[in-house]
Amino acid sequence: MYNFNEIINRKNTYSLKYDGIQDRFGFSYDDLLPLWVADMDFKTPQPIRDALKEKLDQGILGYSGGYEDVYESVINWYKKRHDFNLDRSWLNFSGTLVNVLNRLVKTFTNEGDSIIVQPPVFPAFFDAITNHNRVVVENPLVFKNGRYEMDLEDLKRKINPQVKMIILCSPHNPVGRVWSKDELKAVTDILLENNILIVSDEAHSELVLNGYKHHFISTISPKVADNSILCVTTHKTFNMAGLEISNLIIPNKELKKAYEGSLLKDGINKPNLLGLTAVKAGFDHCEQWLDELLLYIENNLDFVHEYLKKYLPNIKLIKSEGTFLAWLDLTALGLPPKTMEKLLLEKGKLLVNQGYTFGTGGEGFIRINVACPRSTLEEAMKRLYFAFKEEL
């Protein structure tokens, strides 16, 4: 049994979550509780730390090379865990997924082209598009009976000759949907018919809760695999985002060749040495850790649900099917988003991700990271109550 209740002091450790608040937001309070950015307050699994220590003890941190056994670990994991048969020729290691998304936009679209996103969604999607003078086309999710769905009729209306790419999010950050195979087939049918390249950010694909199944975009059909780029990572799975290594799965040889050419143009041709070490250790030795983590996260989400029902009935937890992120609906409070944010920061001393930053449909919601010890989450819920008790 792993101890996810252990409190780790992350202050003064170069942690974005704790030490980067001033730089990111322009403010900082000593007594602020940060539950914002999507990394965990749990120790990275022991086998990964042991492998990194062994690598450091070798004493040389040179360029990486000859890491075919790391690819084997990746292939074995997906076969065992997901019955997903990967071909070695499809795989490519890259940096963070944010880095990858920016490179994919530059590689496969031109300035002035349009790219579809489905808000409310990870804000970096918007930045990856607008930073390179492409046009964002929103196909907002529909919130119906407490559950989010894709709006396929709206998608059809939004498609025009300028649309060259869509960036999907599966499982969806922040709303927690794990798209079914039927949903993914329906959306990809439309995209294939219109020759739109599918980029699928599946960073949380290992963090699917009990009763749900993740379907990788490349498994929907051979035609979808040939017209898609699947982005996965161990960053979220094993809490190792600081090592900046992701896996791209690109079955189409021409797309893969183009992406690898783009890497070389950016001066990148070798993955991070410590990242490779961690990926192999994670996939080879950390499956039990992940299983126990998922149970802990599910219990944390249940705790949030019960707390809100008892003490803050006007705030609703949107049922999560995946990720370690809780998407909370505060619209019943009737407060402007900036007022909500101010109350959370100044009264509650609680830093979360504000829903409006996720684009259309995010106003009146907040995202809370529940990958933390239960005592931290209990304190966060108390602060949430204190922030809004006079608004109930």
mmCIF file of C-alpha atoms in Angstrom:
data_model
loop_
_atom_site.group_PDB
_atom_site.id
_atom_site.type_symbol
_atom_site.label_atom_id
_atom_site.label_comp_id
_atom_site.label_asym_id
_atom_site.label_seq_id
_atom_site.Cartn_x
_atom_site.Cartn_y
_atom_site.Cartn_z
ATOM 1 C CA MET A 1 0.000 0.000 0.000
ATOM 2 C CA TYR A 2 1.292 3.440 -0.946
ATOM 3 C CA ASN A 3 0.871 6.401 1.393
ATOM 4 C CA PHE A 4 -0.974 9.124 -0.492
ATOM 5 C CA ASN A 5 -1.821 10.858 2.789
ATOM 6 C CA GLU A 6 1.772 11.995 3.308
ATOM 7 C CA ILE A 7 2.205 15.774 3.330
ATOM 8 C CA ILE A 8 5.172 16.895 1.212
ATOM 9 C CA ASN A 9 6.454 20.442 1.691
ATOM 10 C CA ARG A 10 6.908 21.673 -1.877
ATOM 11 C CA LYS A 11 7.745 25.279 -1.081
ATOM 12 C CA ASN A 12 11.198 26.431 -2.141
ATOM 13 C CA THR A 13 11.631 23.408 -4.428
ATOM 14 C CA TYR A 14 11.315 25.310 -7.760
ATOM 15 C CA SER A 15 7.709 24.134 -7.944
ATOM 16 C CA LEU A 16 5.500 26.061 -10.356
ATOM 17 C CA LYS A 17 2.482 25.135 -8.263
ATOM 18 C CA TYR A 18 3.891 26.678 -5.082
ATOM 19 C CA ASP A 19 6.879 28.849 -5.988
ATOM 20 C CA GLY A 20 5.783 30.130 -9.389
ATOM 21 C CA ILE A 21 2.555 31.843 -8.342
ATOM 22 C CA GLN A 22 3.982 35.367 -8.326
ATOM 23 C CA ASP A 23 5.481 34.985 -11.793
ATOM 24 C CA ARG A 24 2.347 33.376 -13.244
ATOM 25 C CA PHE A 25 -0.391 35.468 -11.626
ATOM 26 C CA GLY A 26 1.320 38.627 -10.386
ATOM 27 C CA PHE A 27 0.395 38.079 -6.730
ATOM 28 C CA SER A 28 1.253 35.796 -3.869
ATOM 29 C CA TYR A 29 0.072 35.258 -0.307
ATOM 30 C CA ASP A 30 1.996 33.301 2.305
ATOM 31 C CA ASP A 31 -1.160 31.531 3.432
ATOM 32 C CA LEU A 32 -2.494 30.701 -0.057
ATOM 33 C CA LEU A 33 -3.436 27.060 -0.679
ATOM 34 C CA PRO A 34 -2.637 26.189 -4.327
ATOM 35 C CA LEU A 35 -4.814 23.581 -6.023
ATOM 36 C CA TRP A 36 -4.416 24.883 -9.533
ATOM 37 C CA VAL A 37 -1.870 23.492 -12.030
ATOM 38 C CA ALA A 38 -2.270 19.815 -12.961
ATOM 39 C CA ASP A 39 0.555 18.155 -11.105
ATOM 40 C CA MET A 40 0.129 16.007 -8.011
ATOM 41 C CA ASP A 41 1.137 16.620 -4.415
ATOM 42 C CA PHE A 42 2.182 12.968 -4.203
ATOM 43 C CA LYS A 43 5.718 11.660 -4.477
ATOM 44 C CA THR A 44 6.705 10.347 -7.867
ATOM 45 C CA PRO A 45 6.678 6.522 -7.552
ATOM 46 C CA GLN A 46 9.670 4.969 -5.795
ATOM 47 C CA PRO A 47 10.808 2.836 -8.774
ATOM 48 C CA ILE A 48 11.146 5.986 -10.882
ATOM 49 C CA ARG A 49 13.086 7.787 -8.164
ATOM 50 C CA ASP A 50 15.321 4.738 -7.706
ATOM 51 C CA ALA A 51 16.034 4.572 -11.442
ATOM 52 C CA LEU A 52 16.880 8.280 -11.527
ATOM 53 C CA LYS A 53 19.174 7.911 -8.526
ATOM 54 C CA GLU A 54 20.959 5.013 -10.207
ATOM 55 C CA LYS A 55 21.417 7.105 -13.334
ATOM 56 C CA LEU A 56 22.796 10.000 -11.302
ATOM 57 C CA ASP A 57 25.122 7.677 -9.401
ATOM 58 C CA GLN A 58 26.672 6.630 -12.702
ATOM 59 C CA GLY A 59 28.054 10.161 -12.646
ATOM 60 C CA ILE A 60 27.643 11.223 -16.285
ATOM 61 C CA LEU A 61 24.626 13.008 -17.761
ATOM 62 C CA GLY A 62 25.498 13.021 -21.442
ATOM 63 C CA TYR A 63 23.426 12.973 -24.614
ATOM 64 C CA SER A 64 20.820 10.225 -24.902
ATOM 65 C CA GLY A 65 21.002 7.450 -27.463
ATOM 66 C CA GLY A 66 20.434 3.715 -27.947
ATOM 67 C CA TYR A 67 17.143 3.655 -26.061
ATOM 68 C CA GLU A 68 15.250 0.999 -28.012
ATOM 69 C CA ASP A 69 14.467 -0.777 -24.734
ATOM 70 C CA VAL A 70 12.499 2.321 -23.648
ATOM 71 C CA TYR A 71 10.331 1.985 -26.748
ATOM 72 C CA GLU A 72 9.840 -1.672 -25.851
ATOM 73 C CA SER A 73 8.597 -0.651 -22.402
ATOM 74 C CA VAL A 74 6.128 1.778 -23.996
ATOM 75 C CA ILE A 75 4.855 -0.884 -26.417
ATOM 76 C CA ASN A 76 4.540 -3.506 -23.679
ATOM 77 C CA TRP A 77 2.584 -1.129 -21.405
ATOM 78 C CA TYR A 78 0.004 -0.256 -24.030
ATOM 79 C CA LYS A 79 -0.428 -3.882 -25.028
ATOM 80 C CA LYS A 80 -0.817 -5.111 -21.440
ATOM 81 C CA ARG A 81 -2.814 -2.198 -20.006
ATOM 82 C CA HIS A 82 -4.970 -1.282 -23.001
ATOM 83 C CA ASP A 83 -4.696 -4.113 -25.539
ATOM 84 C CA PHE A 84 -3.396 -1.403 -27.888
ATOM 85 C CA ASN A 85 -0.864 -2.795 -30.371
ATOM 86 C CA LEU A 86 1.744 -0.150 -31.169
ATOM 87 C CA ASP A 87 4.189 -0.421 -34.017
ATOM 88 C CA ARG A 88 7.677 0.801 -33.143
ATOM 89 C CA SER A 89 7.729 2.910 -36.327
ATOM 90 C CA TRP A 90 4.817 5.002 -35.021
ATOM 91 C CA LEU A 91 6.599 6.261 -31.913
ATOM 92 C CA ASN A 92 8.437 9.492 -31.262
ATOM 93 C CA PHE A 93 9.642 11.067 -28.023
ATOM 94 C CA SER A 94 9.192 14.824 -27.698
ATOM 95 C CA GLY A 95 9.089 17.460 -24.949
ATOM 96 C CA THR A 96 6.033 18.659 -23.044
ATOM 97 C CA LEU A 97 2.670 18.319 -24.740
ATOM 98 C CA VAL A 98 2.356 22.102 -24.831
ATOM 99 C CA ASN A 99 5.629 22.183 -26.755
ATOM 100 C CA VAL A 100 4.342 19.408 -29.014
ATOM 101 C CA LEU A 101 1.034 21.148 -29.750
ATOM 102 C CA ASN A 102 2.815 24.327 -30.791
ATOM 103 C CA ARG A 103 5.102 22.370 -33.106
ATOM 104 C CA LEU A 104 2.201 20.446 -34.630
ATOM 105 C CA VAL A 105 0.369 23.693 -35.383
ATOM 106 C CA LYS A 106 3.469 25.117 -37.087
ATOM 107 C CA THR A 107 4.211 21.918 -38.993
ATOM 108 C CA PHE A 108 0.803 21.045 -40.378
ATOM 109 C CA THR A 109 -0.955 24.387 -40.845
ATOM 110 C CA ASN A 110 -0.123 27.774 -42.358
ATOM 111 C CA GLU A 111 -0.668 31.292 -41.081
ATOM 112 C CA GLY A 112 -4.313 32.226 -41.513
ATOM 113 C CA ASP A 113 -5.548 28.628 -41.364
ATOM 114 C CA SER A 114 -8.297 27.766 -38.897
ATOM 115 C CA ILE A 115 -8.088 25.174 -36.128
ATOM 116 C CA ILE A 116 -11.064 23.807 -34.181
ATOM 117 C CA VAL A 117 -11.126 23.411 -30.401
ATOM 118 C CA GLN A 118 -13.931 22.300 -28.087
ATOM 119 C CA PRO A 119 -14.204 24.643 -25.106
ATOM 120 C CA PRO A 120 -14.218 24.792 -22.203
ATOM 121 C CA VAL A 121 -10.774 23.289 -22.736
ATOM 122 C CA PHE A 122 -7.114 23.476 -21.681
ATOM 123 C CA PRO A 123 -6.075 27.124 -22.314
ATOM 124 C CA ALA A 124 -2.792 26.133 -23.993
ATOM 125 C CA PHE A 125 -4.827 24.986 -27.012
ATOM 126 C CA PHE A 126 -5.846 28.586 -27.717
ATOM 127 C CA ASP A 127 -2.295 29.856 -27.242
ATOM 128 C CA ALA A 128 -0.809 27.230 -29.556
ATOM 129 C CA ILE A 129 -3.129 28.499 -32.288
ATOM 130 C CA THR A 130 -3.062 32.269 -31.828
ATOM 131 C CA ASN A 131 0.674 32.475 -31.048
ATOM 132 C CA HIS A 132 1.365 31.293 -34.584
ATOM 133 C CA ASN A 133 -1.180 33.497 -36.367
ATOM 134 C CA ARG A 134 -3.748 30.780 -36.895
ATOM 135 C CA VAL A 135 -7.468 31.270 -36.264
ATOM 136 C CA VAL A 136 -9.373 29.627 -33.408
ATOM 137 C CA VAL A 137 -12.731 28.115 -34.367
ATOM 138 C CA GLU A 138 -14.778 27.139 -31.328
ATOM 139 C CA ASN A 139 -17.040 24.106 -31.324
ATOM 140 C CA PRO A 140 -18.247 24.418 -27.707
ATOM 141 C CA LEU A 141 -19.289 21.393 -25.740
ATOM 142 C CA VAL A 142 -22.936 21.232 -24.727
ATOM 143 C CA PHE A 143 -23.709 20.964 -21.008
ATOM 144 C CA LYS A 144 -26.906 18.934 -20.775
ATOM 145 C CA ASN A 145 -28.401 17.357 -17.648
ATOM 146 C CA GLY A 146 -25.146 17.696 -15.747
ATOM 147 C CA ARG A 147 -23.053 16.078 -18.503
ATOM 148 C CA TYR A 148 -21.000 17.410 -21.373
ATOM 149 C CA GLU A 149 -21.488 16.276 -24.961
ATOM 150 C CA MET A 150 -19.971 17.179 -28.305
ATOM 151 C CA ASP A 151 -22.133 19.330 -30.566
ATOM 152 C CA LEU A 152 -21.700 17.625 -33.923
ATOM 153 C CA GLU A 153 -24.255 19.750 -35.772
ATOM 154 C CA ASP A 154 -22.381 22.867 -34.690
ATOM 155 C CA LEU A 155 -19.132 21.224 -35.792
ATOM 156 C CA LYS A 156 -20.519 20.643 -39.267
ATOM 157 C CA ARG A 157 -21.568 24.295 -39.479
ATOM 158 C CA LYS A 158 -18.127 25.507 -38.400
ATOM 159 C CA ILE A 159 -16.184 23.549 -41.016
ATOM 160 C CA ASN A 160 -15.038 25.501 -44.058
ATOM 161 C CA PRO A 161 -12.076 25.291 -46.479
ATOM 162 C CA GLN A 162 -9.856 27.245 -44.064
ATOM 163 C CA VAL A 163 -10.190 24.623 -41.305
ATOM 164 C CA LYS A 164 -7.149 22.333 -41.472
ATOM 165 C CA MET A 165 -6.908 20.801 -37.987
ATOM 166 C CA ILE A 166 -8.826 19.985 -34.842
ATOM 167 C CA ILE A 167 -7.271 19.601 -31.394
ATOM 168 C CA LEU A 168 -9.309 17.097 -29.400
ATOM 169 C CA CYS A 169 -8.943 16.507 -25.670
ATOM 170 C CA SER A 170 -9.584 12.978 -24.418
ATOM 171 C CA PRO A 171 -10.093 12.529 -21.501
ATOM 172 C CA HIS A 172 -11.297 16.072 -21.560
ATOM 173 C CA ASN A 173 -9.566 18.682 -19.420
ATOM 174 C CA PRO A 174 -11.288 20.287 -17.521
ATOM 175 C CA VAL A 175 -14.767 18.696 -17.737
ATOM 176 C CA GLY A 176 -13.633 15.114 -17.045
ATOM 177 C CA ARG A 177 -15.407 13.354 -19.925
ATOM 178 C CA VAL A 178 -13.961 10.094 -21.191
ATOM 179 C CA TRP A 179 -15.352 10.018 -24.707
ATOM 180 C CA SER A 180 -16.984 6.749 -25.731
ATOM 181 C CA LYS A 181 -15.950 4.913 -28.884
ATOM 182 C CA ASP A 182 -19.285 5.810 -30.500
ATOM 183 C CA GLU A 183 -18.742 9.513 -29.730
ATOM 184 C CA LEU A 184 -15.232 9.413 -31.154
ATOM 185 C CA LYS A 185 -16.387 7.564 -34.254
ATOM 186 C CA ALA A 186 -19.137 10.117 -34.852
ATOM 187 C CA VAL A 187 -16.797 13.098 -34.620
ATOM 188 C CA THR A 188 -13.991 11.486 -36.609
ATOM 189 C CA ASP A 189 -16.392 10.509 -39.406
ATOM 190 C CA ILE A 190 -17.103 14.203 -39.902
ATOM 191 C CA LEU A 191 -13.421 15.137 -39.735
ATOM 192 C CA LEU A 192 -12.339 12.462 -42.198
ATOM 193 C CA GLU A 193 -15.060 13.470 -44.636
ATOM 194 C CA ASN A 194 -13.655 17.005 -44.597
ATOM 195 C CA ASN A 195 -9.957 16.013 -44.647
ATOM 196 C CA ILE A 196 -9.212 17.688 -41.298
ATOM 197 C CA LEU A 197 -6.090 16.536 -39.464
ATOM 198 C CA ILE A 198 -6.898 15.182 -36.000
ATOM 199 C CA VAL A 199 -4.526 16.034 -33.152
ATOM 200 C CA SER A 200 -5.626 14.301 -29.960
ATOM 201 C CA ASP A 201 -4.240 15.389 -26.580
ATOM 202 C CA GLU A 202 -4.644 12.285 -24.422
ATOM 203 C CA ALA A 203 -2.417 13.369 -21.531
ATOM 204 C CA HIS A 204 -4.822 11.940 -18.940
ATOM 205 C CA SER A 205 -5.461 8.656 -20.743
ATOM 206 C CA GLU A 206 -4.107 6.569 -17.851
ATOM 207 C CA LEU A 207 -6.251 8.435 -15.318
ATOM 208 C CA VAL A 208 -9.630 6.930 -16.144
ATOM 209 C CA LEU A 209 -11.947 6.155 -13.252
ATOM 210 C CA ASN A 210 -13.714 2.897 -12.469
ATOM 211 C CA GLY A 211 -16.497 2.025 -14.887
ATOM 212 C CA TYR A 212 -15.063 3.916 -17.865
ATOM 213 C CA LYS A 213 -12.722 2.957 -20.681
ATOM 214 C CA HIS A 214 -10.392 5.190 -22.623
ATOM 215 C CA HIS A 215 -10.309 4.782 -26.395
ATOM 216 C CA PHE A 216 -7.145 6.024 -28.080
ATOM 217 C CA ILE A 217 -7.872 7.968 -31.236
ATOM 218 C CA SER A 218 -5.640 5.639 -33.278
ATOM 219 C CA THR A 219 -7.862 2.663 -32.389
ATOM 220 C CA ILE A 220 -11.106 4.066 -33.773
ATOM 221 C CA SER A 221 -10.380 2.853 -37.297
ATOM 222 C CA PRO A 222 -7.414 2.446 -39.664
ATOM 223 C CA LYS A 223 -8.524 5.562 -41.562
ATOM 224 C CA VAL A 224 -8.586 7.613 -38.362
ATOM 225 C CA ALA A 225 -5.154 6.281 -37.379
ATOM 226 C CA ASP A 226 -3.819 7.365 -40.763
ATOM 227 C CA ASN A 227 -5.192 10.889 -40.328
ATOM 228 C CA SER A 228 -4.374 11.523 -36.674
ATOM 229 C CA ILE A 229 -1.557 12.320 -34.287
ATOM 230 C CA LEU A 230 -1.954 10.910 -30.790
ATOM 231 C CA CYS A 231 -0.214 12.774 -27.971
ATOM 232 C CA VAL A 232 0.317 10.891 -24.702
ATOM 233 C CA THR A 233 2.617 11.385 -21.747
ATOM 234 C CA THR A 234 3.714 9.951 -18.426
ATOM 235 C CA HIS A 235 3.722 13.460 -16.926
ATOM 236 C CA LYS A 236 0.262 13.152 -15.416
ATOM 237 C CA THR A 237 0.371 9.380 -14.906
ATOM 238 C CA PHE A 238 3.446 9.260 -12.676
ATOM 239 C CA ASN A 239 3.770 12.923 -11.607
ATOM 240 C CA MET A 240 6.957 13.681 -13.521
ATOM 241 C CA ALA A 241 6.076 16.764 -15.595
ATOM 242 C CA GLY A 242 9.376 18.416 -14.704
ATOM 243 C CA LEU A 243 11.229 15.851 -16.830
ATOM 244 C CA GLU A 244 9.472 17.118 -19.981
ATOM 245 C CA ILE A 245 9.094 13.985 -22.085
ATOM 246 C CA SER A 246 6.053 12.889 -24.054
ATOM 247 C CA ASN A 247 5.207 10.163 -26.554
ATOM 248 C CA LEU A 248 3.735 10.837 -29.981
ATOM 249 C CA ILE A 249 2.007 8.054 -31.861
ATOM 250 C CA ILE A 250 1.920 8.813 -35.597
ATOM 251 C CA PRO A 251 1.002 5.802 -37.776
ATOM 252 C CA ASN A 252 1.077 7.804 -41.010
ATOM 253 C CA LYS A 253 4.665 7.694 -42.352
ATOM 254 C CA GLU A 254 4.444 11.028 -44.163
ATOM 255 C CA LEU A 255 3.038 12.824 -41.115
ATOM 256 C CA LYS A 256 5.731 11.302 -38.919
ATOM 257 C CA LYS A 257 8.481 12.280 -41.350
ATOM 258 C CA ALA A 258 7.169 15.852 -41.453
ATOM 259 C CA TYR A 259 7.051 16.064 -37.662
ATOM 260 C CA GLU A 260 10.572 14.697 -37.281
ATOM 261 C CA GLY A 261 11.750 17.246 -39.841
ATOM 262 C CA SER A 262 10.183 19.964 -37.736
ATOM 263 C CA LEU A 263 12.030 18.683 -34.671
ATOM 264 C CA LEU A 264 15.328 18.986 -36.508
ATOM 265 C CA LYS A 265 14.484 22.517 -37.642
ATOM 266 C CA ASP A 266 13.956 23.389 -33.987
ATOM 267 C CA GLY A 267 17.322 21.862 -33.140
ATOM 268 C CA ILE A 268 15.792 18.954 -31.229
ATOM 269 C CA ASN A 269 16.911 15.412 -32.036
ATOM 270 C CA LYS A 270 17.422 13.710 -28.670
ATOM 271 C CA PRO A 271 14.988 13.196 -25.786
ATOM 272 C CA ASN A 272 15.851 14.072 -22.200
ATOM 273 C CA LEU A 273 18.152 11.442 -20.666
ATOM 274 C CA LEU A 274 16.474 11.455 -17.250
ATOM 275 C CA GLY A 275 13.069 11.535 -18.915
ATOM 276 C CA LEU A 276 13.845 8.319 -20.797
ATOM 277 C CA THR A 277 14.999 6.717 -17.557
ATOM 278 C CA ALA A 278 11.780 7.704 -15.802
ATOM 279 C CA VAL A 279 9.498 6.581 -18.639
ATOM 280 C CA LYS A 280 11.026 3.100 -18.668
ATOM 281 C CA ALA A 281 10.859 2.733 -14.876
ATOM 282 C CA GLY A 282 7.279 3.950 -14.788
ATOM 283 C CA PHE A 283 5.999 1.610 -17.474
ATOM 284 C CA ASP A 284 8.033 -1.344 -16.187
ATOM 285 C CA HIS A 285 7.401 -1.077 -12.449
ATOM 286 C CA CYS A 286 4.624 1.356 -11.472
ATOM 287 C CA GLU A 287 1.329 -0.240 -12.500
ATOM 288 C CA GLN A 288 0.326 -1.074 -8.924
ATOM 289 C CA TRP A 289 1.123 2.465 -7.831
ATOM 290 C CA LEU A 290 -1.164 3.785 -10.565
ATOM 291 C CA ASP A 291 -3.999 1.447 -9.585
ATOM 292 C CA GLU A 292 -3.817 2.619 -5.968
ATOM 293 C CA LEU A 293 -3.570 6.254 -7.084
ATOM 294 C CA LEU A 294 -6.773 5.958 -9.127
ATOM 295 C CA LEU A 295 -8.647 4.590 -6.141
ATOM 296 C CA TYR A 296 -7.375 7.443 -3.958
ATOM 297 C CA ILE A 297 -8.400 10.050 -6.529
ATOM 298 C CA GLU A 298 -11.850 8.499 -6.845
ATOM 299 C CA ASN A 299 -12.263 8.621 -3.071
ATOM 300 C CA ASN A 300 -11.147 12.258 -3.059
ATOM 301 C CA LEU A 301 -13.749 13.103 -5.687
ATOM 302 C CA ASP A 302 -16.405 11.320 -3.611
ATOM 303 C CA PHE A 303 -15.346 13.382 -0.595
ATOM 304 C CA VAL A 304 -15.743 16.626 -2.571
ATOM 305 C CA HIS A 305 -19.184 15.532 -3.770
ATOM 306 C CA GLU A 306 -20.380 14.710 -0.247
ATOM 307 C CA TYR A 307 -18.925 17.888 1.245
ATOM 308 C CA LEU A 308 -20.624 20.094 -1.331
ATOM 309 C CA LYS A 309 -23.933 18.287 -0.902
ATOM 310 C CA LYS A 310 -23.803 18.856 2.856
ATOM 311 C CA TYR A 311 -22.298 22.324 3.198
ATOM 312 C CA LEU A 312 -22.438 24.020 -0.222
ATOM 313 C CA PRO A 313 -25.495 22.622 -2.016
ATOM 314 C CA ASN A 314 -25.508 25.478 -4.540
ATOM 315 C CA ILE A 315 -22.115 24.349 -5.822
ATOM 316 C CA LYS A 316 -22.167 21.174 -7.920
ATOM 317 C CA LEU A 317 -19.366 18.771 -8.750
ATOM 318 C CA ILE A 318 -19.636 17.706 -12.372
ATOM 319 C CA LYS A 319 -19.313 13.940 -12.380
ATOM 320 C CA SER A 320 -15.814 13.056 -13.479
ATOM 321 C CA GLU A 321 -15.025 10.037 -15.626
ATOM 322 C CA GLY A 322 -11.289 10.704 -15.791
ATOM 323 C CA THR A 323 -8.385 13.000 -14.797
ATOM 324 C CA PHE A 324 -7.570 14.141 -11.252
ATOM 325 C CA LEU A 325 -9.311 17.470 -11.828
ATOM 326 C CA ALA A 326 -12.653 18.414 -10.281
ATOM 327 C CA TRP A 327 -14.868 20.720 -12.375
ATOM 328 C CA LEU A 328 -17.202 22.662 -10.076
ATOM 329 C CA ASP A 329 -20.330 24.504 -11.182
ATOM 330 C CA LEU A 330 -20.830 27.749 -9.224
ATOM 331 C CA THR A 331 -23.290 29.347 -11.632
ATOM 332 C CA ALA A 332 -26.154 29.050 -9.137
ATOM 333 C CA LEU A 333 -24.388 31.611 -6.947
ATOM 334 C CA GLY A 334 -25.017 34.211 -9.627
ATOM 335 C CA LEU A 335 -21.631 35.883 -9.158
ATOM 336 C CA PRO A 336 -19.526 37.476 -11.894
ATOM 337 C CA PRO A 337 -16.382 35.409 -12.571
ATOM 338 C CA LYS A 338 -14.021 38.112 -11.288
ATOM 339 C CA THR A 339 -16.035 38.413 -8.066
ATOM 340 C CA MET A 340 -15.795 34.648 -7.570
ATOM 341 C CA GLU A 341 -12.073 34.796 -8.147
ATOM 342 C CA LYS A 342 -11.607 37.636 -5.673
ATOM 343 C CA LEU A 343 -13.607 35.882 -2.953
ATOM 344 C CA LEU A 344 -11.615 32.684 -3.423
ATOM 345 C CA LEU A 345 -8.282 34.462 -3.234
ATOM 346 C CA GLU A 346 -8.904 37.131 -0.630
ATOM 347 C CA LYS A 347 -11.399 35.401 1.656
ATOM 348 C CA GLY A 348 -10.755 31.730 1.037
ATOM 349 C CA LYS A 349 -7.015 32.021 0.379
ATOM 350 C CA LEU A 350 -7.558 29.304 -2.215
ATOM 351 C CA LEU A 351 -5.904 29.321 -5.636
ATOM 352 C CA VAL A 352 -7.732 27.270 -8.273
ATOM 353 C CA ASN A 353 -8.091 27.528 -12.042
ATOM 354 C CA GLN A 354 -10.883 29.901 -12.979
ATOM 355 C CA GLY A 355 -13.372 28.522 -15.465
ATOM 356 C CA TYR A 356 -13.356 31.560 -17.731
ATOM 357 C CA THR A 357 -9.714 30.832 -18.650
ATOM 358 C CA PHE A 358 -10.900 27.646 -20.399
ATOM 359 C CA GLY A 359 -12.931 29.621 -22.937
ATOM 360 C CA THR A 360 -16.597 29.591 -23.885
ATOM 361 C CA GLY A 361 -18.765 27.765 -21.362
ATOM 362 C CA GLY A 362 -16.253 28.043 -18.542
ATOM 363 C CA GLU A 363 -17.707 31.146 -16.918
ATOM 364 C CA GLY A 364 -19.047 30.407 -13.435
ATOM 365 C CA PHE A 365 -16.992 27.219 -13.043
ATOM 366 C CA ILE A 366 -13.700 26.460 -11.319
ATOM 367 C CA ARG A 367 -11.207 23.615 -11.681
ATOM 368 C CA ILE A 368 -9.692 22.083 -8.551
ATOM 369 C CA ASN A 369 -6.819 19.615 -8.508
ATOM 370 C CA VAL A 370 -7.750 16.735 -6.173
ATOM 371 C CA ALA A 371 -4.451 14.852 -6.534
ATOM 372 C CA CYS A 372 -3.431 15.811 -3.028
ATOM 373 C CA PRO A 373 -3.573 14.287 0.466
ATOM 374 C CA ARG A 374 -7.074 14.101 1.920
ATOM 375 C CA SER A 375 -6.161 16.547 4.713
ATOM 376 C CA THR A 376 -5.173 19.135 2.068
ATOM 377 C CA LEU A 377 -8.464 18.614 0.258
ATOM 378 C CA GLU A 378 -10.408 18.919 3.511
ATOM 379 C CA GLU A 379 -8.716 22.255 4.175
ATOM 380 C CA ALA A 380 -9.500 23.370 0.623
ATOM 381 C CA MET A 381 -13.199 22.581 1.050
ATOM 382 C CA LYS A 382 -13.273 24.556 4.314
ATOM 383 C CA ARG A 383 -11.721 27.502 2.504
ATOM 384 C CA LEU A 384 -14.233 27.159 -0.318
ATOM 385 C CA TYR A 385 -17.030 27.278 2.245
ATOM 386 C CA PHE A 386 -15.523 30.312 3.980
ATOM 387 C CA ALA A 387 -15.165 32.141 0.652
ATOM 388 C CA PHE A 388 -18.850 31.734 -0.270
ATOM 389 C CA LYS A 389 -20.789 31.159 2.946
ATOM 390 C CA GLU A 390 -22.288 34.645 2.838
ATOM 391 C CA GLU A 391 -23.387 34.120 -0.777
ATOM 392 C CA LEU A 392 -25.462 31.017 -0.051
#
